Amino acid sequence: MGHQEDEIDLMALIRTIWRGKWLIILFAALAVFMGGYYVYRIAVPVYTTTATVALDPQQQNVTDLTSVISGLSGDQATINTEVEVIRSRGLMEKLVAKLDLTKDPEFNSRLRAKNPYAPKPFIKRLLGLQKPEITPSNRAILDATIDQVLRAISVSNKRQSYVFNITATTTSPTKSALMANTLADLYILDQLDVKFQATQQATKWLSERVGELKTKLETAVTKVKNFNSQAELVSPEGFAALQRQVKETRDRIKNADDELTQEQARLDALATALAANDIEKIVALADDRNLSRLLTMLKSGDVDRETFDVAVQTLVRRAKLDHARAASQTSALKTSITKLESQIKRQSSDLVQLQQLQQEAAASQTIYDYFLKRLKETTVQQGIQKADSRILSRAVVPSVASAPRKSLVLALSMMLGLFAGAGLVLFREMMQSGFRTAEELELSTGYTVMGQIPKMPVTRRVDTLSYLVDKPTSSAAESVRNLRTSVLLSDMDHPPQVIMFTSSMPGEAKTTGSLALAHNLAGLGKKVLLVEGDIRRRTFSKYFDIKGKYGILSVISGKAKLEEAIHRDSALGFDVLIGEKSSTNAADVFSSEKFHAFLSDMRAAYDYVVIDTPPVLVVPDARVIAQSVDAVLYSVKWDSTPKNQVLQGLRMFETVNRKVTGLVLAQIDPKGLKRYGYGGKYGGYYGYYAKGYYDN
């Protein structure tokens, strides 16, 4: 179901656009005319040309020298930077100066001829709001010219490449090529200039630095010489010999200390043995063969004790002398090593200081040599600088204008006109509040349209019946006949006898429809009664010249007989029963048994009864009367009655379990149909195929 509704909406959209085709074509033609006028009369042709520059990240180093400024890397950041360098105001200022563009009216707006009748300045002059013109400075003129040049120049990078496109667009083909090529040349020269200036600055700085380093080197060398002359330094071999002598002396001192300790221990043991008069131990400690022999002789009695004691004392004195000699020798060795260590310490300090001075001198020499080498390299590079980019192709003078593209502008203008026209048609359709075709009315309500009645060419309501009588073959009369046929055939088993006409609001042709239907039914030779059920407004007085004082209320109440209240006119062919004003509520009257009895009497007295009822959205009378009639006709005024009011009115009948028999699309304007693109489409195939059947 949803897919079907989408198709219906699409077809309705297509039909709406088709109906407004002439308006759409008019808009398209107007847009094409305006586009053509702009292209051929207003637009100034401009010419575009492009110079191509390539970045060369892998340049050959012919001198094998390290450059002051390294070449460009070629990564995306570098490429984007170079694009901005080409578009920089500094480079554009050089371009302006090179080509003297401040004297070109295309880029210096002050040189252009001014239109005194231009809207903005003209209005300001009239209102006295124009300020006195201030002459700008040369810098301001230059900046404004650069701004205009920036708008005429575009720089782009081809994806996945080192290639830049420098594009210039001006009103002159020669100027475009000249600007693109000049900017490319200036870009290459700018790279060389940057490198030359950097090398020049580096050379100057290196020259100053080499001079400073040379002075520092000379100072360091002088310090080394002065220190060598002032310090009593031995050679490294002599210093090593001193260190060996110190080691040997330390070894001798250690041996002497050991010997002295042994001698002291021996003396102490001898003293202990002497004190104990232990001659055996004395002989053992003395370790002397002569004393051992004397001990043997003493034991054998060959010598006396005195002789033995003299020998022991002699041995003790000799031991003390040995101990004193060893102590003196140890002291001498210690004094000697103290002197040697002091000498080594002094020599070490001097050598360390000398090494520091020599290292400083060597470092100064290394730095001086490096900077001197870089100075020579930089001096050589000043004359062999090479740009990081090169021109691949120079811009050529274009032979065809790049804009305006006439065919494209005309095509876009036509498309814009078509869209604008279609938009206006759809907007007009969207803003439409009423119905214009029976198909549209049936689709929105779900009810059958039984008649489509055109607007009759009369100025007064009273002339409506006269027109139908005088023009029996008119389209209006034929439409009423079609309505009559549809109503009578709506129920073949029980053809309707009592028919009511209603509408949503007043002024929607329900009364006119009632009159026309009654007149047409009477044309069948039937006895017809037209009843004014809208007793609140009593509009029949505008259609008929009725002088009687009785009406429908008098008949219903029994105050007057039907014959006394009915208006008969042989020219009409049907009877008319007008309404009356009453203090009684109209809805109460039409829901009473007397009204039902009245209708029963009318069914017996007449072949057809047509009742003109009040609008359903204003008062409840129509819904009350609908309960007693055979057919309910709902009048919808063409392109006027709002859709929501029609739907609301139909729902009002459904709330009382009474469905409308059919709809009548009234007051159709044939010219309006044509204006909206429906042609003569009403009442089936009116307006074209029916020309030979009735008069319009």
PDB file of C-alpha atoms in Angstrom, residues 332-601:
ATOM      1  CA  ALA A 332     117.783   7.477  56.641  1.00  0.00           C
ATOM      2  CA  LEU A 333     115.649   5.512  54.195  1.00  0.00           C
ATOM      3  CA  LYS A 334     112.444   7.172  55.430  1.00  0.00           C
ATOM      4  CA  THR A 335     113.970  10.631  55.072  1.00  0.00           C
ATOM      5  CA  SER A 336     114.997   9.788  51.530  1.00  0.00           C
ATOM      6  CA  ILE A 337     111.554   8.529  50.486  1.00  0.00           C
ATOM      7  CA  THR A 338     109.890  11.643  51.893  1.00  0.00           C
ATOM      8  CA  LYS A 339     112.046  13.772  49.638  1.00  0.00           C
ATOM      9  CA  LEU A 340     111.347  11.529  46.649  1.00  0.00           C
ATOM     10  CA  GLU A 341     107.565  11.616  47.171  1.00  0.00           C
ATOM     11  CA  SER A 342     107.573  15.429  47.471  1.00  0.00           C
ATOM     12  CA  GLN A 343     109.528  15.671  44.248  1.00  0.00           C
ATOM     13  CA  ILE A 344     107.109  13.309  42.440  1.00  0.00           C
ATOM     14  CA  LYS A 345     104.056  15.209  43.692  1.00  0.00           C
ATOM     15  CA  ARG A 346     105.469  18.493  42.462  1.00  0.00           C
ATOM     16  CA  GLN A 347     106.360  16.993  39.108  1.00  0.00           C
ATOM     17  CA  SER A 348     102.859  15.443  38.762  1.00  0.00           C
ATOM     18  CA  SER A 349     101.092  18.781  39.380  1.00  0.00           C
ATOM     19  CA  ASP A 350     103.263  20.515  36.832  1.00  0.00           C
ATOM     20  CA  LEU A 351     102.713  17.758  34.298  1.00  0.00           C
ATOM     21  CA  VAL A 352      98.908  17.869  34.766  1.00  0.00           C
ATOM     22  CA  GLN A 353      98.875  21.624  34.281  1.00  0.00           C
ATOM     23  CA  LEU A 354     101.086  21.266  31.239  1.00  0.00           C
ATOM     24  CA  GLN A 355      98.781  18.618  29.782  1.00  0.00           C
ATOM     25  CA  GLN A 356      95.759  20.883  30.309  1.00  0.00           C
ATOM     26  CA  LEU A 357      97.492  23.730  28.538  1.00  0.00           C
ATOM     27  CA  GLN A 358      98.526  21.420  25.718  1.00  0.00           C
ATOM     28  CA  GLN A 359      94.959  20.021  25.406  1.00  0.00           C
ATOM     29  CA  GLU A 360      93.502  23.521  25.297  1.00  0.00           C
ATOM     30  CA  ALA A 361      95.962  24.455  22.636  1.00  0.00           C
ATOM     31  CA  ALA A 362      95.134  21.288  20.663  1.00  0.00           C
ATOM     32  CA  ALA A 363      91.369  21.902  20.966  1.00  0.00           C
ATOM     33  CA  SER A 364      91.815  25.495  19.841  1.00  0.00           C
ATOM     34  CA  GLN A 365      93.878  24.243  16.935  1.00  0.00           C
ATOM     35  CA  THR A 366      91.138  21.704  15.942  1.00  0.00           C
ATOM     36  CA  ILE A 367      88.328  24.255  16.122  1.00  0.00           C
ATOM     37  CA  TYR A 368      90.395  26.796  14.269  1.00  0.00           C
ATOM     38  CA  ASP A 369      91.208  24.300  11.515  1.00  0.00           C
ATOM     39  CA  TYR A 370      87.499  23.303  11.173  1.00  0.00           C
ATOM     40  CA  PHE A 371      86.198  26.854  10.946  1.00  0.00           C
ATOM     41  CA  LEU A 372      88.993  27.817   8.586  1.00  0.00           C
ATOM     42  CA  LYS A 373      88.010  24.894   6.354  1.00  0.00           C
ATOM     43  CA  ARG A 374      84.282  25.890   6.456  1.00  0.00           C
ATOM     44  CA  LEU A 375      85.249  29.476   5.640  1.00  0.00           C
ATOM     45  CA  LYS A 376      87.109  28.342   2.558  1.00  0.00           C
ATOM     46  CA  GLU A 377      84.210  26.048   1.522  1.00  0.00           C
ATOM     47  CA  THR A 378      81.611  28.778   2.018  1.00  0.00           C
ATOM     48  CA  THR A 379      83.721  31.248   0.067  1.00  0.00           C
ATOM     49  CA  VAL A 380      83.851  28.764  -2.805  1.00  0.00           C
ATOM     50  CA  GLN A 381      80.036  28.189  -2.656  1.00  0.00           C
ATOM     51  CA  GLN A 382      79.188  31.867  -3.173  1.00  0.00           C
ATOM     52  CA  GLY A 383      79.631  31.534  -6.883  1.00  0.00           C
ATOM     53  CA  ILE A 384      78.093  28.094  -7.478  1.00  0.00           C
ATOM     54  CA  GLN A 385      74.624  28.271  -5.824  1.00  0.00           C
ATOM     55  CA  LYS A 386      71.822  26.316  -7.518  1.00  0.00           C
ATOM     56  CA  ALA A 387      68.056  26.692  -6.993  1.00  0.00           C
ATOM     57  CA  ASP A 388      66.049  23.817  -5.508  1.00  0.00           C
ATOM     58  CA  SER A 389      63.413  24.152  -8.244  1.00  0.00           C
ATOM     59  CA  ARG A 390      63.355  24.441 -12.010  1.00  0.00           C
ATOM     60  CA  ILE A 391      60.804  25.526 -14.600  1.00  0.00           C
ATOM     61  CA  LEU A 392      59.317  22.528 -16.410  1.00  0.00           C
ATOM     62  CA  SER A 393      57.169  24.456 -18.866  1.00  0.00           C
ATOM     63  CA  ARG A 394      56.513  28.121 -19.378  1.00  0.00           C
ATOM     64  CA  ALA A 395      53.013  29.520 -19.726  1.00  0.00           C
ATOM     65  CA  VAL A 396      51.793  30.029 -23.292  1.00  0.00           C
ATOM     66  CA  VAL A 397      49.511  32.818 -24.468  1.00  0.00           C
ATOM     67  CA  PRO A 398      45.956  31.382 -24.429  1.00  0.00           C
ATOM     68  CA  SER A 399      43.906  31.737 -27.589  1.00  0.00           C
ATOM     69  CA  VAL A 400      40.494  31.093 -26.003  1.00  0.00           C
ATOM     70  CA  ALA A 401      38.929  32.809 -23.016  1.00  0.00           C
ATOM     71  CA  SER A 402      38.564  30.616 -19.945  1.00  0.00           C
ATOM     72  CA  ALA A 403      35.513  32.485 -18.701  1.00  0.00           C
ATOM     73  CA  PRO A 404      32.711  33.041 -19.134  1.00  0.00           C
ATOM     74  CA  ARG A 405      32.077  29.612 -20.632  1.00  0.00           C
ATOM     75  CA  LYS A 406      29.153  30.606 -22.762  1.00  0.00           C
ATOM     76  CA  SER A 407      27.672  27.182 -23.408  1.00  0.00           C
ATOM     77  CA  LEU A 408      27.970  26.250 -19.731  1.00  0.00           C
ATOM     78  CA  VAL A 409      26.432  29.532 -18.566  1.00  0.00           C
ATOM     79  CA  LEU A 410      23.542  29.149 -20.991  1.00  0.00           C
ATOM     80  CA  ALA A 411      23.022  25.518 -19.977  1.00  0.00           C
ATOM     81  CA  LEU A 412      23.122  26.392 -16.284  1.00  0.00           C
ATOM     82  CA  SER A 413      20.790  29.330 -16.892  1.00  0.00           C
ATOM     83  CA  MET A 414      18.327  27.054 -18.614  1.00  0.00           C
ATOM     84  CA  MET A 415      18.575  24.500 -15.793  1.00  0.00           C
ATOM     85  CA  LEU A 416      18.141  27.234 -13.218  1.00  0.00           C
ATOM     86  CA  GLY A 417      15.125  28.566 -15.087  1.00  0.00           C
ATOM     87  CA  LEU A 418      13.627  25.090 -15.312  1.00  0.00           C
ATOM     88  CA  PHE A 419      14.147  24.478 -11.615  1.00  0.00           C
ATOM     89  CA  ALA A 420      12.828  27.927 -10.696  1.00  0.00           C
ATOM     90  CA  GLY A 421       9.758  27.459 -12.881  1.00  0.00           C
ATOM     91  CA  ALA A 422       9.151  23.975 -11.520  1.00  0.00           C
ATOM     92  CA  GLY A 423       9.643  25.273  -7.999  1.00  0.00           C
ATOM     93  CA  LEU A 424       7.127  28.038  -8.579  1.00  0.00           C
ATOM     94  CA  VAL A 425       4.632  25.576 -10.041  1.00  0.00           C
ATOM     95  CA  LEU A 426       5.064  23.221  -7.094  1.00  0.00           C
ATOM     96  CA  PHE A 427       4.895  26.091  -4.617  1.00  0.00           C
ATOM     97  CA  ARG A 428       1.725  27.350  -6.243  1.00  0.00           C
ATOM     98  CA  GLU A 429       0.306  23.850  -6.085  1.00  0.00           C
ATOM     99  CA  MET A 430       1.363  23.495  -2.454  1.00  0.00           C
ATOM    100  CA  MET A 431      -0.239  26.801  -1.532  1.00  0.00           C
ATOM    101  CA  GLN A 432      -3.474  25.765  -3.272  1.00  0.00           C
ATOM    102  CA  SER A 433      -6.189  25.391  -0.651  1.00  0.00           C
ATOM    103  CA  GLY A 434      -9.004  24.249  -2.933  1.00  0.00           C
ATOM    104  CA  PHE A 435      -9.693  21.564  -5.516  1.00  0.00           C
ATOM    105  CA  ARG A 436      -9.243  22.062  -9.267  1.00  0.00           C
ATOM    106  CA  THR A 437     -10.198  18.686 -10.716  1.00  0.00           C
ATOM    107  CA  ALA A 438     -12.735  15.992  -9.969  1.00  0.00           C
ATOM    108  CA  GLU A 439      -9.914  13.455  -9.834  1.00  0.00           C
ATOM    109  CA  GLU A 440      -8.138  15.475  -7.161  1.00  0.00           C
ATOM    110  CA  LEU A 441     -11.376  15.863  -5.183  1.00  0.00           C
ATOM    111  CA  GLU A 442     -12.182  12.160  -5.350  1.00  0.00           C
ATOM    112  CA  LEU A 443      -8.619  11.192  -4.420  1.00  0.00           C
ATOM    113  CA  SER A 444      -8.652  13.406  -1.331  1.00  0.00           C
ATOM    114  CA  THR A 445     -12.143  12.580  -0.050  1.00  0.00           C
ATOM    115  CA  GLY A 446     -12.877   9.084  -1.281  1.00  0.00           C
ATOM    116  CA  TYR A 447     -16.324  10.223  -2.503  1.00  0.00           C
ATOM    117  CA  THR A 448     -17.613  10.222  -6.074  1.00  0.00           C
ATOM    118  CA  VAL A 449     -17.879  13.507  -7.923  1.00  0.00           C
ATOM    119  CA  MET A 450     -21.299  13.405  -9.572  1.00  0.00           C
ATOM    120  CA  GLY A 451     -21.144  16.746 -11.277  1.00  0.00           C
ATOM    121  CA  GLN A 452     -18.813  19.481 -12.461  1.00  0.00           C
ATOM    122  CA  ILE A 453     -20.624  22.733 -13.059  1.00  0.00           C
ATOM    123  CA  PRO A 454     -18.812  25.629 -14.726  1.00  0.00           C
ATOM    124  CA  LYS A 455     -19.171  29.210 -13.653  1.00  0.00           C
ATOM    125  CA  MET A 456     -22.076  30.816 -15.510  1.00  0.00           C
ATOM    126  CA  PRO A 457     -21.428  34.132 -17.287  1.00  0.00           C
ATOM    127  CA  VAL A 458     -24.017  36.120 -15.293  1.00  0.00           C
ATOM    128  CA  THR A 459     -23.533  39.206 -13.145  1.00  0.00           C
ATOM    129  CA  ARG A 460     -26.628  38.741 -10.956  1.00  0.00           C
ATOM    130  CA  ARG A 461     -27.950  35.661  -9.192  1.00  0.00           C
ATOM    131  CA  VAL A 462     -31.421  36.318 -10.512  1.00  0.00           C
ATOM    132  CA  ASP A 463     -30.078  35.801 -14.033  1.00  0.00           C
ATOM    133  CA  THR A 464     -28.913  32.230 -13.300  1.00  0.00           C
ATOM    134  CA  LEU A 465     -32.199  30.542 -14.215  1.00  0.00           C
ATOM    135  CA  SER A 466     -32.642  32.851 -17.207  1.00  0.00           C
ATOM    136  CA  TYR A 467     -29.250  31.746 -18.503  1.00  0.00           C
ATOM    137  CA  LEU A 468     -30.131  28.057 -18.127  1.00  0.00           C
ATOM    138  CA  VAL A 469     -33.470  28.632 -19.856  1.00  0.00           C
ATOM    139  CA  ASP A 470     -31.985  30.718 -22.657  1.00  0.00           C
ATOM    140  CA  LYS A 471     -28.894  28.501 -23.127  1.00  0.00           C
ATOM    141  CA  PRO A 472     -30.161  24.918 -22.950  1.00  0.00           C
ATOM    142  CA  THR A 473     -27.150  23.666 -24.944  1.00  0.00           C
ATOM    143  CA  SER A 474     -24.513  25.540 -22.952  1.00  0.00           C
ATOM    144  CA  SER A 475     -21.768  23.725 -21.081  1.00  0.00           C
ATOM    145  CA  ALA A 476     -23.400  24.759 -17.779  1.00  0.00           C
ATOM    146  CA  ALA A 477     -26.752  23.279 -18.762  1.00  0.00           C
ATOM    147  CA  GLU A 478     -25.053  20.117 -19.982  1.00  0.00           C
ATOM    148  CA  SER A 479     -23.150  19.851 -16.705  1.00  0.00           C
ATOM    149  CA  VAL A 480     -26.407  20.063 -14.739  1.00  0.00           C
ATOM    150  CA  ARG A 481     -27.899  17.348 -16.954  1.00  0.00           C
ATOM    151  CA  ASN A 482     -24.877  15.155 -16.207  1.00  0.00           C
ATOM    152  CA  LEU A 483     -25.382  15.838 -12.508  1.00  0.00           C
ATOM    153  CA  ARG A 484     -29.053  14.939 -12.786  1.00  0.00           C
ATOM    154  CA  THR A 485     -28.219  11.673 -14.537  1.00  0.00           C
ATOM    155  CA  SER A 486     -25.578  10.752 -11.959  1.00  0.00           C
ATOM    156  CA  VAL A 487     -27.963  11.427  -9.066  1.00  0.00           C
ATOM    157  CA  LEU A 488     -30.887   9.503 -10.518  1.00  0.00           C
ATOM    158  CA  LEU A 489     -28.668   6.534 -11.390  1.00  0.00           C
ATOM    159  CA  SER A 490     -26.870   6.512  -8.027  1.00  0.00           C
ATOM    160  CA  ASP A 491     -29.377   3.933  -6.738  1.00  0.00           C
ATOM    161  CA  MET A 492     -31.008   1.919  -9.515  1.00  0.00           C
ATOM    162  CA  ASP A 493     -33.281  -0.012  -7.159  1.00  0.00           C
ATOM    163  CA  HIS A 494     -34.523   3.018  -5.251  1.00  0.00           C
ATOM    164  CA  PRO A 495     -33.974   6.174  -7.295  1.00  0.00           C
ATOM    165  CA  PRO A 496     -33.718   9.201  -4.983  1.00  0.00           C
ATOM    166  CA  GLN A 497     -36.817  11.375  -4.768  1.00  0.00           C
ATOM    167  CA  VAL A 498     -35.859  13.846  -2.034  1.00  0.00           C
ATOM    168  CA  ILE A 499     -32.465  15.421  -2.748  1.00  0.00           C
ATOM    169  CA  MET A 500     -30.676  17.960  -0.556  1.00  0.00           C
ATOM    170  CA  PHE A 501     -27.838  20.330  -1.448  1.00  0.00           C
ATOM    171  CA  THR A 502     -25.308  21.498   1.150  1.00  0.00           C
ATOM    172  CA  SER A 503     -21.738  22.810   1.380  1.00  0.00           C
ATOM    173  CA  SER A 504     -18.996  23.524   3.905  1.00  0.00           C
ATOM    174  CA  MET A 505     -19.464  27.288   4.177  1.00  0.00           C
ATOM    175  CA  PRO A 506     -21.729  29.940   2.610  1.00  0.00           C
ATOM    176  CA  GLY A 507     -20.995  31.162  -0.910  1.00  0.00           C
ATOM    177  CA  GLU A 508     -20.016  27.779  -2.362  1.00  0.00           C
ATOM    178  CA  ALA A 509     -22.775  27.547  -5.037  1.00  0.00           C
ATOM    179  CA  LYS A 510     -25.065  25.123  -3.217  1.00  0.00           C
ATOM    180  CA  THR A 511     -28.125  27.351  -3.770  1.00  0.00           C
ATOM    181  CA  THR A 512     -27.246  27.802  -7.444  1.00  0.00           C
ATOM    182  CA  GLY A 513     -26.824  24.045  -7.734  1.00  0.00           C
ATOM    183  CA  SER A 514     -30.204  23.452  -6.080  1.00  0.00           C
ATOM    184  CA  LEU A 515     -31.928  25.837  -8.516  1.00  0.00           C
ATOM    185  CA  ALA A 516     -30.181  24.335 -11.535  1.00  0.00           C
ATOM    186  CA  LEU A 517     -30.964  20.750 -10.505  1.00  0.00           C
ATOM    187  CA  ALA A 518     -34.643  21.576  -9.811  1.00  0.00           C
ATOM    188  CA  HIS A 519     -34.910  23.296 -13.186  1.00  0.00           C
ATOM    189  CA  ASN A 520     -33.299  20.355 -14.958  1.00  0.00           C
ATOM    190  CA  LEU A 521     -35.510  17.777 -13.239  1.00  0.00           C
ATOM    191  CA  ALA A 522     -38.538  19.814 -14.242  1.00  0.00           C
ATOM    192  CA  GLY A 523     -37.273  19.643 -17.816  1.00  0.00           C
ATOM    193  CA  LEU A 524     -38.008  15.927 -17.746  1.00  0.00           C
ATOM    194  CA  GLY A 525     -41.715  16.765 -17.406  1.00  0.00           C
ATOM    195  CA  LYS A 526     -41.657  15.881 -13.743  1.00  0.00           C
ATOM    196  CA  LYS A 527     -43.353  17.724 -10.924  1.00  0.00           C
ATOM    197  CA  VAL A 528     -40.581  19.284  -8.833  1.00  0.00           C
ATOM    198  CA  LEU A 529     -40.593  21.227  -5.549  1.00  0.00           C
ATOM    199  CA  LEU A 530     -37.636  23.401  -4.531  1.00  0.00           C
ATOM    200  CA  VAL A 531     -37.536  23.929  -0.760  1.00  0.00           C
ATOM    201  CA  GLU A 532     -35.472  26.608   0.976  1.00  0.00           C
ATOM    202  CA  GLY A 533     -34.111  24.715   3.964  1.00  0.00           C
ATOM    203  CA  ASP A 534     -31.702  27.527   4.854  1.00  0.00           C
ATOM    204  CA  ILE A 535     -34.363  29.420   6.808  1.00  0.00           C
ATOM    205  CA  ARG A 536     -31.797  31.459   8.702  1.00  0.00           C
ATOM    206  CA  ARG A 537     -30.494  33.374   5.678  1.00  0.00           C
ATOM    207  CA  ARG A 538     -33.419  33.112   3.198  1.00  0.00           C
ATOM    208  CA  THR A 539     -31.367  33.622   0.029  1.00  0.00           C
ATOM    209  CA  PHE A 540     -34.197  32.599  -2.368  1.00  0.00           C
ATOM    210  CA  SER A 541     -35.422  36.179  -2.271  1.00  0.00           C
ATOM    211  CA  LYS A 542     -32.379  37.083  -4.388  1.00  0.00           C
ATOM    212  CA  TYR A 543     -33.428  34.619  -7.087  1.00  0.00           C
ATOM    213  CA  PHE A 544     -37.243  34.943  -7.078  1.00  0.00           C
ATOM    214  CA  ASP A 545     -39.689  37.778  -6.871  1.00  0.00           C
ATOM    215  CA  ILE A 546     -41.967  36.234  -4.214  1.00  0.00           C
ATOM    216  CA  LYS A 547     -44.515  38.441  -2.451  1.00  0.00           C
ATOM    217  CA  GLY A 548     -46.264  35.764  -0.326  1.00  0.00           C
ATOM    218  CA  LYS A 549     -46.121  35.886   3.447  1.00  0.00           C
ATOM    219  CA  TYR A 550     -46.153  32.133   4.054  1.00  0.00           C
ATOM    220  CA  GLY A 551     -43.264  29.712   3.868  1.00  0.00           C
ATOM    221  CA  ILE A 552     -42.083  26.261   4.919  1.00  0.00           C
ATOM    222  CA  LEU A 553     -42.555  26.855   8.648  1.00  0.00           C
ATOM    223  CA  SER A 554     -46.175  27.911   8.125  1.00  0.00           C
ATOM    224  CA  VAL A 555     -46.829  24.727   6.136  1.00  0.00           C
ATOM    225  CA  ILE A 556     -45.095  22.472   8.691  1.00  0.00           C
ATOM    226  CA  SER A 557     -46.934  24.051  11.618  1.00  0.00           C
ATOM    227  CA  GLY A 558     -50.269  23.938   9.774  1.00  0.00           C
ATOM    228  CA  LYS A 559     -50.651  27.673   9.862  1.00  0.00           C
ATOM    229  CA  ALA A 560     -51.009  27.704   6.076  1.00  0.00           C
ATOM    230  CA  LYS A 561     -51.788  25.178   3.424  1.00  0.00           C
ATOM    231  CA  LEU A 562     -49.195  24.146   0.861  1.00  0.00           C
ATOM    232  CA  GLU A 563     -51.068  25.841  -1.949  1.00  0.00           C
ATOM    233  CA  GLU A 564     -51.010  29.146  -0.030  1.00  0.00           C
ATOM    234  CA  ALA A 565     -47.243  29.051   0.501  1.00  0.00           C
ATOM    235  CA  ILE A 566     -46.022  27.650  -2.828  1.00  0.00           C
ATOM    236  CA  HIS A 567     -44.707  30.023  -5.486  1.00  0.00           C
ATOM    237  CA  ARG A 568     -45.476  28.913  -9.036  1.00  0.00           C
ATOM    238  CA  ASP A 569     -44.017  30.377 -12.188  1.00  0.00           C
ATOM    239  CA  SER A 570     -44.664  28.848 -15.589  1.00  0.00           C
ATOM    240  CA  ALA A 571     -41.291  30.104 -16.773  1.00  0.00           C
ATOM    241  CA  LEU A 572     -39.520  28.126 -14.057  1.00  0.00           C
ATOM    242  CA  GLY A 573     -41.335  24.846 -14.511  1.00  0.00           C
ATOM    243  CA  PHE A 574     -41.114  23.935 -10.794  1.00  0.00           C
ATOM    244  CA  ASP A 575     -42.643  25.038  -7.481  1.00  0.00           C
ATOM    245  CA  VAL A 576     -40.729  26.997  -4.841  1.00  0.00           C
ATOM    246  CA  LEU A 577     -41.287  26.912  -1.093  1.00  0.00           C
ATOM    247  CA  ILE A 578     -39.312  29.651   0.627  1.00  0.00           C
ATOM    248  CA  GLY A 579     -38.048  29.750   4.179  1.00  0.00           C
ATOM    249  CA  GLU A 580     -39.343  31.814   7.054  1.00  0.00           C
ATOM    250  CA  LYS A 581     -37.789  33.465  10.043  1.00  0.00           C
ATOM    251  CA  SER A 582     -38.845  31.978  13.357  1.00  0.00           C
ATOM    252  CA  SER A 583     -37.964  32.137  17.020  1.00  0.00           C
ATOM    253  CA  THR A 584     -37.976  28.353  17.068  1.00  0.00           C
ATOM    254  CA  ASN A 585     -34.592  26.679  16.620  1.00  0.00           C
ATOM    255  CA  ALA A 586     -34.233  25.475  13.023  1.00  0.00           C
ATOM    256  CA  ALA A 587     -32.650  22.155  14.028  1.00  0.00           C
ATOM    257  CA  ASP A 588     -35.612  21.445  16.294  1.00  0.00           C
ATOM    258  CA  VAL A 589     -37.983  22.176  13.424  1.00  0.00           C
ATOM    259  CA  PHE A 590     -36.243  19.794  10.998  1.00  0.00           C
ATOM    260  CA  SER A 591     -35.992  17.011  13.564  1.00  0.00           C
ATOM    261  CA  SER A 592     -39.696  17.205  14.458  1.00  0.00           C
ATOM    262  CA  GLU A 593     -42.346  14.695  13.426  1.00  0.00           C
ATOM    263  CA  LYS A 594     -44.190  17.477  11.618  1.00  0.00           C
ATOM    264  CA  PHE A 595     -41.235  17.917   9.270  1.00  0.00           C
ATOM    265  CA  HIS A 596     -41.144  14.186   8.578  1.00  0.00           C
ATOM    266  CA  ALA A 597     -44.878  14.270   7.904  1.00  0.00           C
ATOM    267  CA  PHE A 598     -44.337  17.268   5.627  1.00  0.00           C
ATOM    268  CA  LEU A 599     -41.755  15.351   3.581  1.00  0.00           C
ATOM    269  CA  SER A 600     -44.060  12.366   3.347  1.00  0.00           C
ATOM    270  CA  ASP A 601     -46.763  14.617   1.947  1.00  0.00           C
TER     271      ASP A 601
END
